[in-house]
PDB file of C-alpha atoms in Angstrom:
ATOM      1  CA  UNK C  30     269.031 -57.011 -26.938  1.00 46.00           C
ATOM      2  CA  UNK C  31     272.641 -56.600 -28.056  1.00 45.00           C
ATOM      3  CA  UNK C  32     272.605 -52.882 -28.027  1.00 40.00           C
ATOM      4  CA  UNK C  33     270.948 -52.281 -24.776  1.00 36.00           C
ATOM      5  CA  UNK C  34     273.316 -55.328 -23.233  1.00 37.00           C
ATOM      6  CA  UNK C  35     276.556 -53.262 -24.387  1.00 39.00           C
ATOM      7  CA  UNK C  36     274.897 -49.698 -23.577  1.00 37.00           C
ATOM      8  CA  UNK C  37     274.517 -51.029 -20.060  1.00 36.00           C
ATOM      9  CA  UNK C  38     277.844 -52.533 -20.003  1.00 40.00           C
ATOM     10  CA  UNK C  39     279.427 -49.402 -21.195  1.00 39.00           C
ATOM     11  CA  UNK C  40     277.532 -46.961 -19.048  1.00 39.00           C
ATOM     12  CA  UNK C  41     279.225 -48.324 -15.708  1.00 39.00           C
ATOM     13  CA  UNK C  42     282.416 -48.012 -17.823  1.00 40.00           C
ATOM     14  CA  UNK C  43     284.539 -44.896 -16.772  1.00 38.00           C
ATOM     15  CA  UNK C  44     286.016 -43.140 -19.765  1.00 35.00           C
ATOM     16  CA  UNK C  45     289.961 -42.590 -19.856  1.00 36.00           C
ATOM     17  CA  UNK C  46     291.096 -39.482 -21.156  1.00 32.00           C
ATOM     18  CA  UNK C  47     293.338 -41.732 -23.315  1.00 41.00           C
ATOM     19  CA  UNK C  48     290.516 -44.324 -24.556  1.00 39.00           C
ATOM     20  CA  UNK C  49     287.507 -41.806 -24.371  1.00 43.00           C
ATOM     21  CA  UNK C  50     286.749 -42.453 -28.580  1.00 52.00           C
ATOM     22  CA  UNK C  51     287.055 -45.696 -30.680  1.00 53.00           C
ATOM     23  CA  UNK C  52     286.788 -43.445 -33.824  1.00 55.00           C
ATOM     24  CA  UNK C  53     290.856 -41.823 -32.270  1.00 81.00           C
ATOM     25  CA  UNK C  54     292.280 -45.181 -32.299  1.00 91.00           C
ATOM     26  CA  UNK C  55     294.207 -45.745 -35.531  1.00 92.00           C
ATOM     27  CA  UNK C  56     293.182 -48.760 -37.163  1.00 94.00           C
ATOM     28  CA  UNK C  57     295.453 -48.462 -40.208  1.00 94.00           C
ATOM     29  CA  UNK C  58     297.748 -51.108 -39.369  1.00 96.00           C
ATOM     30  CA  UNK C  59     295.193 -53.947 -39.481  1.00 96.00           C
ATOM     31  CA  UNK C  60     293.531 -52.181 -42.914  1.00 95.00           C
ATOM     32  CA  UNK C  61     297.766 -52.344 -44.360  1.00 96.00           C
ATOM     33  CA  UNK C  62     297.500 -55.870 -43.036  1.00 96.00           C
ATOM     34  CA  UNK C  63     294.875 -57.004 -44.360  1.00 96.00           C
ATOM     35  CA  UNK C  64     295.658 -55.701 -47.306  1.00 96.00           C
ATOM     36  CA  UNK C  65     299.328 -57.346 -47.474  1.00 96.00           C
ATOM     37  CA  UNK C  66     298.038 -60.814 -46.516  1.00 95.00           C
ATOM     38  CA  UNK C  67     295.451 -60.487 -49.821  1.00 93.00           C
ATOM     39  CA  UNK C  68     293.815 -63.557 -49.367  1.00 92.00           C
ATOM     40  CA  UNK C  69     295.922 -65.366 -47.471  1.00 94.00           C
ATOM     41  CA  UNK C  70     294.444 -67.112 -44.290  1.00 95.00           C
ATOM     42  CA  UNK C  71     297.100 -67.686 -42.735  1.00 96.00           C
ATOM     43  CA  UNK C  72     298.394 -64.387 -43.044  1.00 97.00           C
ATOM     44  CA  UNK C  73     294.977 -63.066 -42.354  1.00 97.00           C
ATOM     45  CA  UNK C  74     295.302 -64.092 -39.279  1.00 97.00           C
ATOM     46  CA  UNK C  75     298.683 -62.851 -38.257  1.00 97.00           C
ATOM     47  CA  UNK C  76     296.890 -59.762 -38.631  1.00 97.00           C
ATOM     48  CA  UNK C  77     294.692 -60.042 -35.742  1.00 97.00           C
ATOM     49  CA  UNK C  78     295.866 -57.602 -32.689  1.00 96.00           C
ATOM     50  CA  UNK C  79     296.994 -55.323 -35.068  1.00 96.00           C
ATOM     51  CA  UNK C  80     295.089 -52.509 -33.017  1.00 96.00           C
ATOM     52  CA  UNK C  81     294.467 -53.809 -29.851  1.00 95.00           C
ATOM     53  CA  UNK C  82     298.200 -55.113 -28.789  1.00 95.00           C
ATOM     54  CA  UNK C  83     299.882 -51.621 -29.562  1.00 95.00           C
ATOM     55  CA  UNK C  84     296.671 -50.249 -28.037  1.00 94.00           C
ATOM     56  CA  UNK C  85     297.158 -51.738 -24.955  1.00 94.00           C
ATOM     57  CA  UNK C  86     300.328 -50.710 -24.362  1.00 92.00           C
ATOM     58  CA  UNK C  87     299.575 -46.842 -25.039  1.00 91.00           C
ATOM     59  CA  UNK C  88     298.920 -45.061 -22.169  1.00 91.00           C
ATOM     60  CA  UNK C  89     295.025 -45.672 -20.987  1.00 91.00           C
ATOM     61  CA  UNK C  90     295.244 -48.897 -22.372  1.00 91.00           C
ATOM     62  CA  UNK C  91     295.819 -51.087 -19.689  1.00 91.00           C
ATOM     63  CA  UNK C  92     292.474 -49.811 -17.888  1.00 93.00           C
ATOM     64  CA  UNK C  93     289.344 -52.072 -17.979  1.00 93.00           C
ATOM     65  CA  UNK C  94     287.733 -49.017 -20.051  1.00 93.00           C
ATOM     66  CA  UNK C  95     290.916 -48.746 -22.637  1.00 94.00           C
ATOM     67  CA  UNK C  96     290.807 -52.422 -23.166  1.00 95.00           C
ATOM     68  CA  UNK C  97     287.150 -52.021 -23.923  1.00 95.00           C
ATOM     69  CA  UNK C  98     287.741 -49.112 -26.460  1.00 95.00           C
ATOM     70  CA  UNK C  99     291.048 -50.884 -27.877  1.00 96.00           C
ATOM     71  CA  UNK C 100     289.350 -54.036 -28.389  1.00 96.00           C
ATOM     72  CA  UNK C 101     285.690 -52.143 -29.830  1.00 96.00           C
ATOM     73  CA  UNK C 102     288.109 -50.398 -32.480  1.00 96.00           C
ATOM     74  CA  UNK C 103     289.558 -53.600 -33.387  1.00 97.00           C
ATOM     75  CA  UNK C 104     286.734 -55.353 -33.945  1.00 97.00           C
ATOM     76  CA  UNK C 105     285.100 -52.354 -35.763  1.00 96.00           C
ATOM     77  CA  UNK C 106     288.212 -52.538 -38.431  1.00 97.00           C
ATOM     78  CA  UNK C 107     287.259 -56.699 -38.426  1.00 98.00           C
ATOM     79  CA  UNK C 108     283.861 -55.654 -39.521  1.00 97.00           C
ATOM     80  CA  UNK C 109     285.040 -53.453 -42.128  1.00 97.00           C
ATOM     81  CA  UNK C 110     286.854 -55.786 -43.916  1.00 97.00           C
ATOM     82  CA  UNK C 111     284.027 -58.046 -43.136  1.00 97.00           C
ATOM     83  CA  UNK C 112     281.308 -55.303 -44.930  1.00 97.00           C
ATOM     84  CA  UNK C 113     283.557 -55.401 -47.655  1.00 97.00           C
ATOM     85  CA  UNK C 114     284.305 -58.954 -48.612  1.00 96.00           C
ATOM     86  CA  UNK C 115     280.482 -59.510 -48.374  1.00 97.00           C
ATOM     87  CA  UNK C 116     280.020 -56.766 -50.811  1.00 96.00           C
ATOM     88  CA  UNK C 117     282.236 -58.305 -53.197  1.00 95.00           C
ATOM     89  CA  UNK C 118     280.813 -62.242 -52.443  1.00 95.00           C
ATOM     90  CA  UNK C 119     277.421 -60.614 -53.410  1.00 94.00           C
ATOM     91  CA  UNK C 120     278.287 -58.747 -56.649  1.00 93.00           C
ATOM     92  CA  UNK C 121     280.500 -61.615 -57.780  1.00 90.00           C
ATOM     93  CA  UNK C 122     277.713 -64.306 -57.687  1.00 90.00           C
ATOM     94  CA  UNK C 123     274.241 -62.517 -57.465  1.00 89.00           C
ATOM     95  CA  UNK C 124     272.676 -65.688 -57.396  1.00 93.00           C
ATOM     96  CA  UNK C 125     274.069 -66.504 -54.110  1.00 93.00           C
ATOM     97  CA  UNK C 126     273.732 -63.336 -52.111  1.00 93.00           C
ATOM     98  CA  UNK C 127     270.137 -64.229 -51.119  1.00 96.00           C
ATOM     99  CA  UNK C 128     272.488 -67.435 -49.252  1.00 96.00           C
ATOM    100  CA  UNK C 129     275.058 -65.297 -48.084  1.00 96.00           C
ATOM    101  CA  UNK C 130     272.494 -62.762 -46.808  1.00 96.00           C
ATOM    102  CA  UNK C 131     271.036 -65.696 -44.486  1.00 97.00           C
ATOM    103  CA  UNK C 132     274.282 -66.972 -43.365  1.00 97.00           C
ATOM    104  CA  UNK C 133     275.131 -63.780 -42.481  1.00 97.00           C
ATOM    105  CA  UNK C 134     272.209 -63.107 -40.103  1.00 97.00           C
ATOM    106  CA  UNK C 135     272.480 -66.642 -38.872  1.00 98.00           C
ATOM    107  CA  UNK C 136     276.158 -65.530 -37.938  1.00 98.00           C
ATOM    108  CA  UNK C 137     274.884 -62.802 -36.347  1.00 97.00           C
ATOM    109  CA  UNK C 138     272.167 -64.520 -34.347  1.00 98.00           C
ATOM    110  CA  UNK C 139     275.589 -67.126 -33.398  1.00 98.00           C
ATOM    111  CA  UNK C 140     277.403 -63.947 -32.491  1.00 98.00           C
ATOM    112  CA  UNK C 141     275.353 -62.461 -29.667  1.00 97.00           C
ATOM    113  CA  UNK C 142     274.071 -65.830 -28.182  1.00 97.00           C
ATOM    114  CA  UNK C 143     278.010 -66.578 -27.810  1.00 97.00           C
ATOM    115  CA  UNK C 144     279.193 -63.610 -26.672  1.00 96.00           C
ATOM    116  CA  UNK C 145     276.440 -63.755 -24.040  1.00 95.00           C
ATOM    117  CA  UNK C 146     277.253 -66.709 -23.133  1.00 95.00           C
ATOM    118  CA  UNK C 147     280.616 -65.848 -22.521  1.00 94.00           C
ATOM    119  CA  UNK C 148     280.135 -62.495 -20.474  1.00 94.00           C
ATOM    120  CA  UNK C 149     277.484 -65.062 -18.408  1.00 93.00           C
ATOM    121  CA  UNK C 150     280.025 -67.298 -17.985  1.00 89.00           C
ATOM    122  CA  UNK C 151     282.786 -64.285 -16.690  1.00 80.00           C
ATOM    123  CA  UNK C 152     279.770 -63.020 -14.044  1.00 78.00           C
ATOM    124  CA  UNK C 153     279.039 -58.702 -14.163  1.00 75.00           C
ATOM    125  CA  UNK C 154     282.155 -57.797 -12.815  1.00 82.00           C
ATOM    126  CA  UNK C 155     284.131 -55.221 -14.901  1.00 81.00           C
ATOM    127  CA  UNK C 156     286.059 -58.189 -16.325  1.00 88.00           C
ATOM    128  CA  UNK C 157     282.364 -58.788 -18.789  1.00 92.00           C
ATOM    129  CA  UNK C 158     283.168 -55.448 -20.733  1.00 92.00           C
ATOM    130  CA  UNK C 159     286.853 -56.580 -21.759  1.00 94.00           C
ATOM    131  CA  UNK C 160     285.120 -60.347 -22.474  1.00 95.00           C
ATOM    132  CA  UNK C 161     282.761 -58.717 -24.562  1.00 96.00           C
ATOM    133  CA  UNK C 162     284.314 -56.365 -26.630  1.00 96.00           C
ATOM    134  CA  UNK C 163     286.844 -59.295 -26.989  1.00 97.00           C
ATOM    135  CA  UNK C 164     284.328 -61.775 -28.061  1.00 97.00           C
ATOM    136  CA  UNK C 165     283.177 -59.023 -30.808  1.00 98.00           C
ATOM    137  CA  UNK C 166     286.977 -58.764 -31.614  1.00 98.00           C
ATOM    138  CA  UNK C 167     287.371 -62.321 -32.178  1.00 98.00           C
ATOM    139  CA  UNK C 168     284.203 -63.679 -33.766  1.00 98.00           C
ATOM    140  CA  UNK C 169     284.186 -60.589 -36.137  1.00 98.00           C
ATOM    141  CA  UNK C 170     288.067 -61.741 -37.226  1.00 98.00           C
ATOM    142  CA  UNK C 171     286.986 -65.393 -37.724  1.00 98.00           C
ATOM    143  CA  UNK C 172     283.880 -64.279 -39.637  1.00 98.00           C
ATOM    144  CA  UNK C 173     285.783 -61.625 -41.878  1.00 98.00           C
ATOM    145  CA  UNK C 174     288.746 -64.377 -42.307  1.00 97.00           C
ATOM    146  CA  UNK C 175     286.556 -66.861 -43.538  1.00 96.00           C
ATOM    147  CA  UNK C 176     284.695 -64.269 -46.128  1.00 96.00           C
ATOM    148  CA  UNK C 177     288.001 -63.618 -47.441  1.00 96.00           C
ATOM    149  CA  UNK C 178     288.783 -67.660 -47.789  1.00 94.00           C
ATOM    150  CA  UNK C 179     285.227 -67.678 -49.911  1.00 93.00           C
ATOM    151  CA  UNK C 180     286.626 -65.090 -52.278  1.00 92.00           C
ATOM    152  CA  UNK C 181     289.932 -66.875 -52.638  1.00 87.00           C
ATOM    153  CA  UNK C 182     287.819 -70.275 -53.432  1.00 87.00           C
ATOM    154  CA  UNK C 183     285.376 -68.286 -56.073  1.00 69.00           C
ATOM    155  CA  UNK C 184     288.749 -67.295 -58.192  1.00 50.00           C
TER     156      UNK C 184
END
């Protein structure tokens, strides 16, 4: 449902010659970030906007369809460090990944119902697209955060 919701979504979405790829936005800055804070939540989240604010501001970026990308490439480096925090939860206490494989999926499940609801909630104007790919943005932050915060507490 998610895929074909965001295909549709993105489909009435003009491409900017300045936005046209999330793979050409540079998400190094929220990788070094992440990376400074260590485990950190507080720092952690200091990180957040570490693509999409400087994004924004390049050229492109202030379009409905450069927001989209901006915010789709920070949420894509959210998920990263999400992918790899749950890697290390689930080879640091094998026991548990079978738990941390559910919770994961039940995130998931949380993920689209409340991003729907929010797009629902904003209507299908062009505004949806930039409240979805924000939702994804935030919710994967929070989620990857809050891996990283299990980690610290397993030390």
């Amino acid at each position: 449902m998610r895929c074909v919701f965001v295909a549709i979504l993105l489909a009435c979405a003009p491409l900017t010659p300045a936005a046209a790829d999330v793979d050409d936005i540079d998400v190094s800055p929220l990788l070094e970030c992440v990376e400074a804070a260590g485990r950190e939540t507080d720092a952690l989240r200091a990180c957040q906007g570490a693509v999409s604010a400087p994004c924004f501001d390049a050229p492109g970026g202030e379009t409905t369809s450069g927001m989209v990308f901006c915010l789709g490439a920070e949420g894509g480096a959210w998920e990263r460090v999400m992918a790899a925090s749950l890697a290390r939860l689930a080879a640091g206490n094998s026991a548990l990944s079978p738990a941390l494989a559910q919770a994961q999926s039940a995130w998931s499940d949380y993920r689209e119902a409340e991003c729907s609801y929010r797009v629902a909630r904003w209507g299908l104007g062009s505004g949806a697209r930039v409240t979805l790919a924000a939702c994804y943005a935030d919710l994967a932050a929070d989620r990857a955060i809050s891996l990283v915060a299990y980690e610290a507490q397993a030390d």
